[in-house]
PDB file of C-alpha atoms in Angstrom:
ATOM      1  CA  MET A  18     216.402 -52.442-122.567  1.00  0.00           C
ATOM      2  CA  SER A  19     215.934 -53.230-118.853  1.00  0.00           C
ATOM      3  CA  LYS A  20     214.447 -56.481-117.768  1.00  0.00           C
ATOM      4  CA  THR A  21     210.892 -56.415-116.436  1.00  0.00           C
ATOM      5  CA  ARG A  22     210.804 -57.409-112.783  1.00  0.00           C
ATOM      6  CA  LEU A  23     208.079 -59.700-111.557  1.00  0.00           C
ATOM      7  CA  PRO A  24     205.961 -58.381-108.669  1.00  0.00           C
ATOM      8  CA  PHE A  25     207.337 -61.104-106.395  1.00  0.00           C
ATOM      9  CA  PRO A  26     211.158 -61.134-106.592  1.00  0.00           C
ATOM     10  CA  ARG A  27     211.683 -64.810-105.827  1.00  0.00           C
ATOM     11  CA  LEU A  28     209.265 -66.128-108.464  1.00  0.00           C
ATOM     12  CA  HIS A  29     211.480 -65.385-111.505  1.00  0.00           C
ATOM     13  CA  HIS A  30     213.577 -68.444-110.682  1.00  0.00           C
ATOM     14  CA  LEU A  31     210.668 -70.771-111.306  1.00  0.00           C
ATOM     15  CA  GLY A  32     209.797 -70.041-114.944  1.00  0.00           C
ATOM     16  CA  SER A  33     206.672 -68.511-116.446  1.00  0.00           C
ATOM     17  CA  ALA A  34     204.555 -71.724-116.435  1.00  0.00           C
ATOM     18  CA  VAL A  35     205.231 -72.391-112.757  1.00  0.00           C
ATOM     19  CA  VAL A  36     204.605 -68.753-111.876  1.00  0.00           C
ATOM     20  CA  SER A  37     201.261 -68.820-113.655  1.00  0.00           C
ATOM     21  CA  ALA A  38     200.232 -71.990-111.820  1.00  0.00           C
ATOM     22  CA  LEU A  39     201.245 -70.554-108.450  1.00  0.00           C
ATOM     23  CA  LEU A  40     199.379 -67.319-109.059  1.00  0.00           C
ATOM     24  CA  LEU A  41     196.287 -69.273-110.072  1.00  0.00           C
ATOM     25  CA  LEU A  42     196.471 -71.332-106.886  1.00  0.00           C
ATOM     26  CA  LEU A  43     197.166 -68.206-104.880  1.00  0.00           C
ATOM     27  CA  PHE A  44     194.104 -66.241-105.931  1.00  0.00           C
ATOM     28  CA  LEU A  45     191.654 -69.062-106.606  1.00  0.00           C
ATOM     29  CA  GLY A  46     192.773 -71.937-104.423  1.00  0.00           C
ATOM     30  CA  PRO A  47     191.396 -75.478-104.858  1.00  0.00           C
ATOM     31  CA  ALA A  48     188.071 -76.257-103.239  1.00  0.00           C
ATOM     32  CA  SER A  49     189.577 -79.164-101.310  1.00  0.00           C
ATOM     33  CA  THR A  50     192.029 -76.929 -99.440  1.00  0.00           C
ATOM     34  CA  ARG A  51     189.397 -74.262 -98.762  1.00  0.00           C
ATOM     35  CA  SER A  52     186.982 -76.707 -97.187  1.00  0.00           C
ATOM     36  CA  SER A  53     189.648 -78.119 -94.874  1.00  0.00           C
ATOM     37  CA  GLU A  54     190.781 -74.727 -93.523  1.00  0.00           C
ATOM     38  CA  PRO A  55     188.813 -72.765 -90.923  1.00  0.00           C
ATOM     39  CA  GLU A  56     187.004 -69.773 -92.379  1.00  0.00           C
ATOM     40  CA  SER A  57     188.896 -67.393 -90.138  1.00  0.00           C
ATOM     41  CA  SER A  58     192.364 -68.760 -91.024  1.00  0.00           C
ATOM     42  CA  PRO A  59     194.660 -66.114 -92.557  1.00  0.00           C
ATOM     43  CA  THR A  60     196.938 -68.690 -94.232  1.00  0.00           C
ATOM     44  CA  LEU A  61     197.334 -68.896 -98.005  1.00  0.00           C
ATOM     45  CA  PRO A  62     196.328 -71.873-100.191  1.00  0.00           C
ATOM     46  CA  LEU A  63     198.792 -74.766 -99.962  1.00  0.00           C
ATOM     47  CA  HIS A  64     200.654 -72.837 -97.242  1.00  0.00           C
ATOM     48  CA  LEU A  65     202.640 -70.936 -99.884  1.00  0.00           C
ATOM     49  CA  GLU A  66     203.692 -68.354 -97.322  1.00  0.00           C
ATOM     50  CA  ARG A  67     206.128 -70.925 -95.921  1.00  0.00           C
ATOM     51  CA  HIS A  68     208.102 -70.856 -99.178  1.00  0.00           C
ATOM     52  CA  PHE A  69     207.341 -67.303-100.274  1.00  0.00           C
ATOM     53  CA  PRO A  70     207.239 -64.951 -97.273  1.00  0.00           C
ATOM     54  CA  GLU A  71     206.475 -62.092 -99.670  1.00  0.00           C
ATOM     55  CA  LEU A  72     202.998 -63.541-100.180  1.00  0.00           C
ATOM     56  CA  ALA A  73     202.116 -63.503 -96.485  1.00  0.00           C
ATOM     57  CA  ARG A  74     200.617 -60.034 -96.966  1.00  0.00           C
ATOM     58  CA  VAL A  75     197.848 -61.551 -99.069  1.00  0.00           C
ATOM     59  CA  VAL A  76     195.315 -63.019 -96.644  1.00  0.00           C
ATOM     60  CA  SER A  77     191.686 -63.908 -96.932  1.00  0.00           C
ATOM     61  CA  ALA A  78     189.088 -61.420 -95.768  1.00  0.00           C
ATOM     62  CA  PRO A  79     187.574 -62.092 -92.306  1.00  0.00           C
ATOM     63  CA  PRO A  80     184.200 -63.848 -92.382  1.00  0.00           C
ATOM     64  CA  ALA A  81     181.117 -61.730 -92.068  1.00  0.00           C
ATOM     65  CA  ALA A  82     179.543 -61.683 -88.634  1.00  0.00           C
ATOM     66  CA  ARG A  83     176.564 -63.964 -88.311  1.00  0.00           C
ATOM     67  CA  PRO A  84     173.403 -62.587 -86.766  1.00  0.00           C
ATOM     68  CA  ALA A  85     172.873 -63.888 -83.272  1.00  0.00           C
ATOM     69  CA  GLY A  86     170.061 -66.404 -82.990  1.00  0.00           C
ATOM     70  CA  ARG A  87     167.146 -66.108 -80.604  1.00  0.00           C
ATOM     71  CA  ARG A  88     167.839 -67.184 -77.032  1.00  0.00           C
ATOM     72  CA  THR A  89     166.305 -70.502 -76.057  1.00  0.00           C
ATOM     73  CA  PRO A  90     163.849 -70.030 -73.162  1.00  0.00           C
ATOM     74  CA  SER A  91     164.904 -71.645 -69.903  1.00  0.00           C
ATOM     75  CA  ALA A  92     162.945 -74.492 -68.319  1.00  0.00           C
ATOM     76  CA  ARG A  93     161.589 -72.056 -65.720  1.00  0.00           C
ATOM     77  CA  GLU A  94     160.395 -69.652 -68.409  1.00  0.00           C
ATOM     78  CA  ARG A  95     158.701 -72.458 -70.339  1.00  0.00           C
ATOM     79  CA  TYR A  96     157.009 -73.733 -67.181  1.00  0.00           C
ATOM     80  CA  LEU A  97     155.816 -70.303 -66.120  1.00  0.00           C
ATOM     81  CA  ALA A  98     154.484 -69.595 -69.614  1.00  0.00           C
ATOM     82  CA  ALA A  99     151.738 -72.182 -68.990  1.00  0.00           C
ATOM     83  CA  ILE A 100     150.475 -70.210 -65.971  1.00  0.00           C
ATOM     84  CA  PRO A 101     147.883 -67.456 -66.522  1.00  0.00           C
ATOM     85  CA  TYR A 102     149.279 -63.907 -66.552  1.00  0.00           C
ATOM     86  CA  SER A 103     152.800 -65.315 -66.612  1.00  0.00           C
ATOM     87  CA  GLN A 104     154.422 -62.201 -68.076  1.00  0.00           C
ATOM     88  CA  GLU A 105     152.819 -59.911 -65.499  1.00  0.00           C
ATOM     89  CA  ILE A 106     153.732 -62.308 -62.683  1.00  0.00           C
ATOM     90  CA  ARG A 107     157.358 -62.510 -63.825  1.00  0.00           C
ATOM     91  CA  ARG A 108     157.619 -58.733 -64.149  1.00  0.00           C
ATOM     92  CA  ALA A 109     156.085 -58.064 -60.718  1.00  0.00           C
ATOM     93  CA  ALA A 110     158.163 -60.757 -58.994  1.00  0.00           C
ATOM     94  CA  ARG A 111     161.414 -59.574 -60.580  1.00  0.00           C
ATOM     95  CA  SER A 112     160.788 -55.967 -59.554  1.00  0.00           C
ATOM     96  CA  GLN A 113     160.526 -57.014 -55.884  1.00  0.00           C
ATOM     97  CA  GLY A 114     163.145 -59.756 -55.807  1.00  0.00           C
ATOM     98  CA  LEU A 115     160.577 -62.528 -55.339  1.00  0.00           C
ATOM     99  CA  ASP A 116     160.430 -65.982 -56.856  1.00  0.00           C
ATOM    100  CA  SER A 117     157.893 -65.907 -59.685  1.00  0.00           C
ATOM    101  CA  LEU A 118     156.630 -69.369 -58.669  1.00  0.00           C
ATOM    102  CA  LEU A 119     155.964 -68.090 -55.149  1.00  0.00           C
ATOM    103  CA  LEU A 120     153.993 -65.146 -56.483  1.00  0.00           C
ATOM    104  CA  ALA A 121     152.041 -67.456 -58.796  1.00  0.00           C
ATOM    105  CA  SER A 122     151.230 -69.672 -55.783  1.00  0.00           C
ATOM    106  CA  VAL A 123     149.850 -66.690 -53.852  1.00  0.00           C
ATOM    107  CA  VAL A 124     147.698 -65.678 -56.828  1.00  0.00           C
ATOM    108  CA  GLU A 125     146.411 -69.229 -57.205  1.00  0.00           C
ATOM    109  CA  ALA A 126     145.481 -69.434 -53.509  1.00  0.00           C
ATOM    110  CA  GLU A 127     143.946 -65.960 -53.417  1.00  0.00           C
ATOM    111  CA  SER A 128     141.852 -65.810 -56.580  1.00  0.00           C
ATOM    112  CA  ALA A 129     142.499 -68.924 -58.711  1.00  0.00           C
ATOM    113  CA  PHE A 130     143.874 -66.483 -61.329  1.00  0.00           C
ATOM    114  CA  ARG A 131     140.590 -64.571 -61.647  1.00  0.00           C
ATOM    115  CA  PRO A 132     141.354 -60.877 -62.228  1.00  0.00           C
ATOM    116  CA  ASP A 133     137.760 -59.863 -61.421  1.00  0.00           C
ATOM    117  CA  ALA A 134     137.534 -61.746 -58.110  1.00  0.00           C
ATOM    118  CA  VAL A 135     135.915 -59.928 -55.166  1.00  0.00           C
ATOM    119  CA  SER A 136     135.841 -61.427 -51.675  1.00  0.00           C
ATOM    120  CA  PRO A 137     133.022 -60.952 -49.119  1.00  0.00           C
ATOM    121  CA  LYS A 138     135.400 -58.630 -47.234  1.00  0.00           C
ATOM    122  CA  GLY A 139     135.951 -56.448 -50.313  1.00  0.00           C
ATOM    123  CA  ALA A 140     139.366 -57.752 -51.388  1.00  0.00           C
ATOM    124  CA  LEU A 141     139.914 -57.203 -55.114  1.00  0.00           C
ATOM    125  CA  GLY A 142     141.579 -58.796 -58.087  1.00  0.00           C
ATOM    126  CA  LEU A 143     144.218 -61.437 -58.600  1.00  0.00           C
ATOM    127  CA  MET A 144     145.973 -60.897 -55.281  1.00  0.00           C
ATOM    128  CA  GLN A 145     142.850 -59.960 -53.280  1.00  0.00           C
ATOM    129  CA  LEU A 146     143.996 -56.566 -52.051  1.00  0.00           C
ATOM    130  CA  LEU A 147     141.853 -54.057 -50.205  1.00  0.00           C
ATOM    131  CA  PRO A 148     141.086 -50.732 -51.899  1.00  0.00           C
ATOM    132  CA  LEU A 149     143.375 -48.934 -49.420  1.00  0.00           C
ATOM    133  CA  HIS A 150     146.394 -50.555 -51.108  1.00  0.00           C
ATOM    134  CA  PHE A 151     145.776 -48.684 -54.365  1.00  0.00           C
ATOM    135  CA  ALA A 152     146.248 -45.059 -55.314  1.00  0.00           C
ATOM    136  CA  ALA A 153     143.183 -43.151 -56.456  1.00  0.00           C
ATOM    137  CA  HIS A 154     144.226 -43.272 -60.117  1.00  0.00           C
ATOM    138  CA  GLU A 155     145.020 -47.021 -60.141  1.00  0.00           C
ATOM    139  CA  GLU A 156     142.676 -49.700 -61.446  1.00  0.00           C
ATOM    140  CA  PRO A 157     142.586 -52.611 -58.936  1.00  0.00           C
ATOM    141  CA  PHE A 158     141.280 -55.083 -61.509  1.00  0.00           C
ATOM    142  CA  ASP A 159     144.086 -54.402 -63.976  1.00  0.00           C
ATOM    143  CA  PRO A 160     146.227 -57.573 -63.695  1.00  0.00           C
ATOM    144  CA  ALA A 161     149.527 -55.702 -64.073  1.00  0.00           C
ATOM    145  CA  VAL A 162     148.584 -53.102 -61.446  1.00  0.00           C
ATOM    146  CA  ASN A 163     147.167 -55.668 -59.029  1.00  0.00           C
ATOM    147  CA  LEU A 164     150.179 -57.951 -59.309  1.00  0.00           C
ATOM    148  CA  ALA A 165     152.694 -55.129 -58.954  1.00  0.00           C
ATOM    149  CA  THR A 166     150.934 -53.826 -55.835  1.00  0.00           C
ATOM    150  CA  GLY A 167     150.539 -57.292 -54.316  1.00  0.00           C
ATOM    151  CA  ALA A 168     154.159 -58.236 -54.983  1.00  0.00           C
ATOM    152  CA  GLU A 169     155.342 -55.021 -53.345  1.00  0.00           C
ATOM    153  CA  TYR A 170     153.192 -55.681 -50.271  1.00  0.00           C
ATOM    154  CA  LEU A 171     154.354 -59.308 -49.975  1.00  0.00           C
ATOM    155  CA  ALA A 172     157.990 -58.220 -50.262  1.00  0.00           C
ATOM    156  CA  GLN A 173     157.413 -55.641 -47.521  1.00  0.00           C
ATOM    157  CA  MET A 174     155.961 -58.318 -45.223  1.00  0.00           C
ATOM    158  CA  ARG A 175     158.903 -60.625 -45.901  1.00  0.00           C
ATOM    159  CA  ARG A 176     161.399 -57.903 -45.004  1.00  0.00           C
ATOM    160  CA  ARG A 177     159.370 -56.954 -41.935  1.00  0.00           C
ATOM    161  CA  PHE A 178     159.584 -60.522 -40.604  1.00  0.00           C
ATOM    162  CA  ASP A 179     163.245 -61.096 -41.488  1.00  0.00           C
ATOM    163  CA  GLY A 180     162.638 -63.310 -44.508  1.00  0.00           C
ATOM    164  CA  ASP A 181     160.380 -65.797 -42.699  1.00  0.00           C
ATOM    165  CA  LEU A 182     158.054 -66.913 -45.499  1.00  0.00           C
ATOM    166  CA  GLU A 183     155.393 -68.399 -43.217  1.00  0.00           C
ATOM    167  CA  LEU A 184     155.105 -65.218 -41.181  1.00  0.00           C
ATOM    168  CA  ALA A 185     155.149 -63.062 -44.310  1.00  0.00           C
ATOM    169  CA  LEU A 186     152.248 -65.058 -45.786  1.00  0.00           C
ATOM    170  CA  ALA A 187     150.356 -64.907 -42.506  1.00  0.00           C
ATOM    171  CA  ALA A 188     150.871 -61.128 -42.419  1.00  0.00           C
ATOM    172  CA  TYR A 189     149.705 -60.873 -46.023  1.00  0.00           C
ATOM    173  CA  HIS A 190     146.502 -62.697 -45.101  1.00  0.00           C
ATOM    174  CA  ALA A 191     145.700 -61.499 -41.577  1.00  0.00           C
ATOM    175  CA  GLY A 192     147.766 -58.314 -41.329  1.00  0.00           C
ATOM    176  CA  PRO A 193     151.196 -57.730 -39.790  1.00  0.00           C
ATOM    177  CA  SER A 194     149.764 -56.540 -36.476  1.00  0.00           C
ATOM    178  CA  ALA A 195     148.138 -59.949 -35.897  1.00  0.00           C
ATOM    179  CA  VAL A 196     151.454 -61.733 -36.433  1.00  0.00           C
ATOM    180  CA  GLU A 197     153.254 -59.345 -34.100  1.00  0.00           C
ATOM    181  CA  ARG A 198     150.515 -59.554 -31.464  1.00  0.00           C
ATOM    182  CA  PHE A 199     150.715 -63.359 -31.275  1.00  0.00           C
ATOM    183  CA  GLY A 200     154.465 -63.544 -31.841  1.00  0.00           C
ATOM    184  CA  GLY A 201     154.105 -65.933 -34.772  1.00  0.00           C
ATOM    185  CA  LEU A 202     151.345 -67.544 -36.788  1.00  0.00           C
ATOM    186  CA  PRO A 203     148.002 -66.218 -35.549  1.00  0.00           C
ATOM    187  CA  PRO A 204     145.687 -68.898 -34.142  1.00  0.00           C
ATOM    188  CA  TYR A 205     143.184 -68.236 -36.913  1.00  0.00           C
ATOM    189  CA  ARG A 206     142.173 -71.406 -38.703  1.00  0.00           C
ATOM    190  CA  GLU A 207     141.584 -69.569 -41.993  1.00  0.00           C
ATOM    191  CA  THR A 208     145.029 -67.932 -41.879  1.00  0.00           C
ATOM    192  CA  ARG A 209     146.812 -71.182 -41.028  1.00  0.00           C
ATOM    193  CA  GLN A 210     144.987 -72.987 -43.854  1.00  0.00           C
ATOM    194  CA  TYR A 211     145.905 -70.172 -46.227  1.00  0.00           C
ATOM    195  CA  VAL A 212     149.609 -70.323 -45.333  1.00  0.00           C
ATOM    196  CA  GLY A 213     149.617 -74.100 -45.708  1.00  0.00           C
ATOM    197  CA  ARG A 214     147.877 -73.922 -49.082  1.00  0.00           C
ATOM    198  CA  VAL A 215     150.310 -71.362 -50.515  1.00  0.00           C
ATOM    199  CA  LEU A 216     153.321 -73.354 -49.314  1.00  0.00           C
ATOM    200  CA  ASP A 217     151.869 -76.580 -50.719  1.00  0.00           C
ATOM    201  CA  LEU A 218     151.263 -74.954 -54.109  1.00  0.00           C
ATOM    202  CA  TYR A 219     154.761 -73.504 -54.053  1.00  0.00           C
ATOM    203  CA  ARG A 220     156.291 -76.934 -53.368  1.00  0.00           C
ATOM    204  CA  VAL A 221     154.216 -78.505 -56.149  1.00  0.00           C
ATOM    205  CA  HIS A 222     155.358 -75.870 -58.648  1.00  0.00           C
ATOM    206  CA  GLN A 223     158.994 -76.296 -57.628  1.00  0.00           C
ATOM    207  CA  SER A 224     158.754 -80.090 -57.863  1.00  0.00           C
ATOM    208  CA  SER A 225     157.052 -79.957 -61.269  1.00  0.00           C
ATOM    209  CA  LEU A 226     159.705 -77.581 -62.572  1.00  0.00           C
ATOM    210  CA  SER A 227     162.498 -79.872 -61.327  1.00  0.00           C
ATOM    211  CA  GLU A 228     160.907 -82.889 -63.031  1.00  0.00           C
ATOM    212  CA  ARG A 229     160.525 -81.049 -66.322  1.00  0.00           C
ATOM    213  CA  SER A 230     164.096 -79.775 -66.156  1.00  0.00           C
ATOM    214  CA  ALA A 231     165.421 -83.297 -65.575  1.00  0.00           C
ATOM    215  CA  ALA A 232     163.265 -84.958 -68.257  1.00  0.00           C
ATOM    216  CA  PRO A 233     165.506 -84.030 -71.251  1.00  0.00           C
ATOM    217  CA  LEU A 234     168.567 -85.391 -69.429  1.00  0.00           C
ATOM    218  CA  GLU A 235     166.759 -88.673 -68.706  1.00  0.00           C
ATOM    219  CA  ARG A 236     165.710 -89.044 -72.345  1.00  0.00           C
ATOM    220  CA  PHE A 237     169.274 -88.360 -73.462  1.00  0.00           C
ATOM    221  CA  ALA A 238     170.595 -91.008 -71.050  1.00  0.00           C
ATOM    222  CA  GLN A 239     168.080 -93.537 -72.355  1.00  0.00           C
ATOM    223  CA  ARG A 240     169.107 -92.900 -75.968  1.00  0.00           C
ATOM    224  CA  GLY A 241     172.759 -93.322 -75.049  1.00  0.00           C
ATOM    225  CA  SER A 242     172.251 -96.592 -73.144  1.00  0.00           C
TER     226      SER A 242
END
């Protein structure tokens, strides 16, 4: 009668009791060794593959992929969320390559975030645009429509005046022909006050955002001191 060969050729030298103990450790593994090894490690319990290369084929299954968590909003996103119509402002600003805080400053100066605002000159909505800026099928008092149209117009004025923000705001308020006629800021008191107000609001928003962004770092430094 032929001798029965063990599945691992080098184990028959160790005796049946030792073989049983090794197989038990191989497939079960003590909790202490499992907790000390990384989950993704392919090594065997007690590093048996060092002594028995034949066992190196037996490796633990890769860990299941964990679902990605929700992204933490940035400080800018949290700050903008406190401003009325923040989602519409962000969307309109992004589509035209504008800073969302700049667009929010224009809206604040123009209408104080009132979507139904109407000026004595007939300017409409959040960004106080004239009816000629809208297509016949568009609703001027729809915040999304008004903001998208106003952001597009402001971006056009900024490109027209080579990125000069003061001149772009003056053109938005008084018209580009007035800026070109005077070769700079028109000598209109209302236009100059408007440009100054928008820039002041923009600086305030930027400063407030910087302070809020730095606050967590300051608190962390205080805890560590």
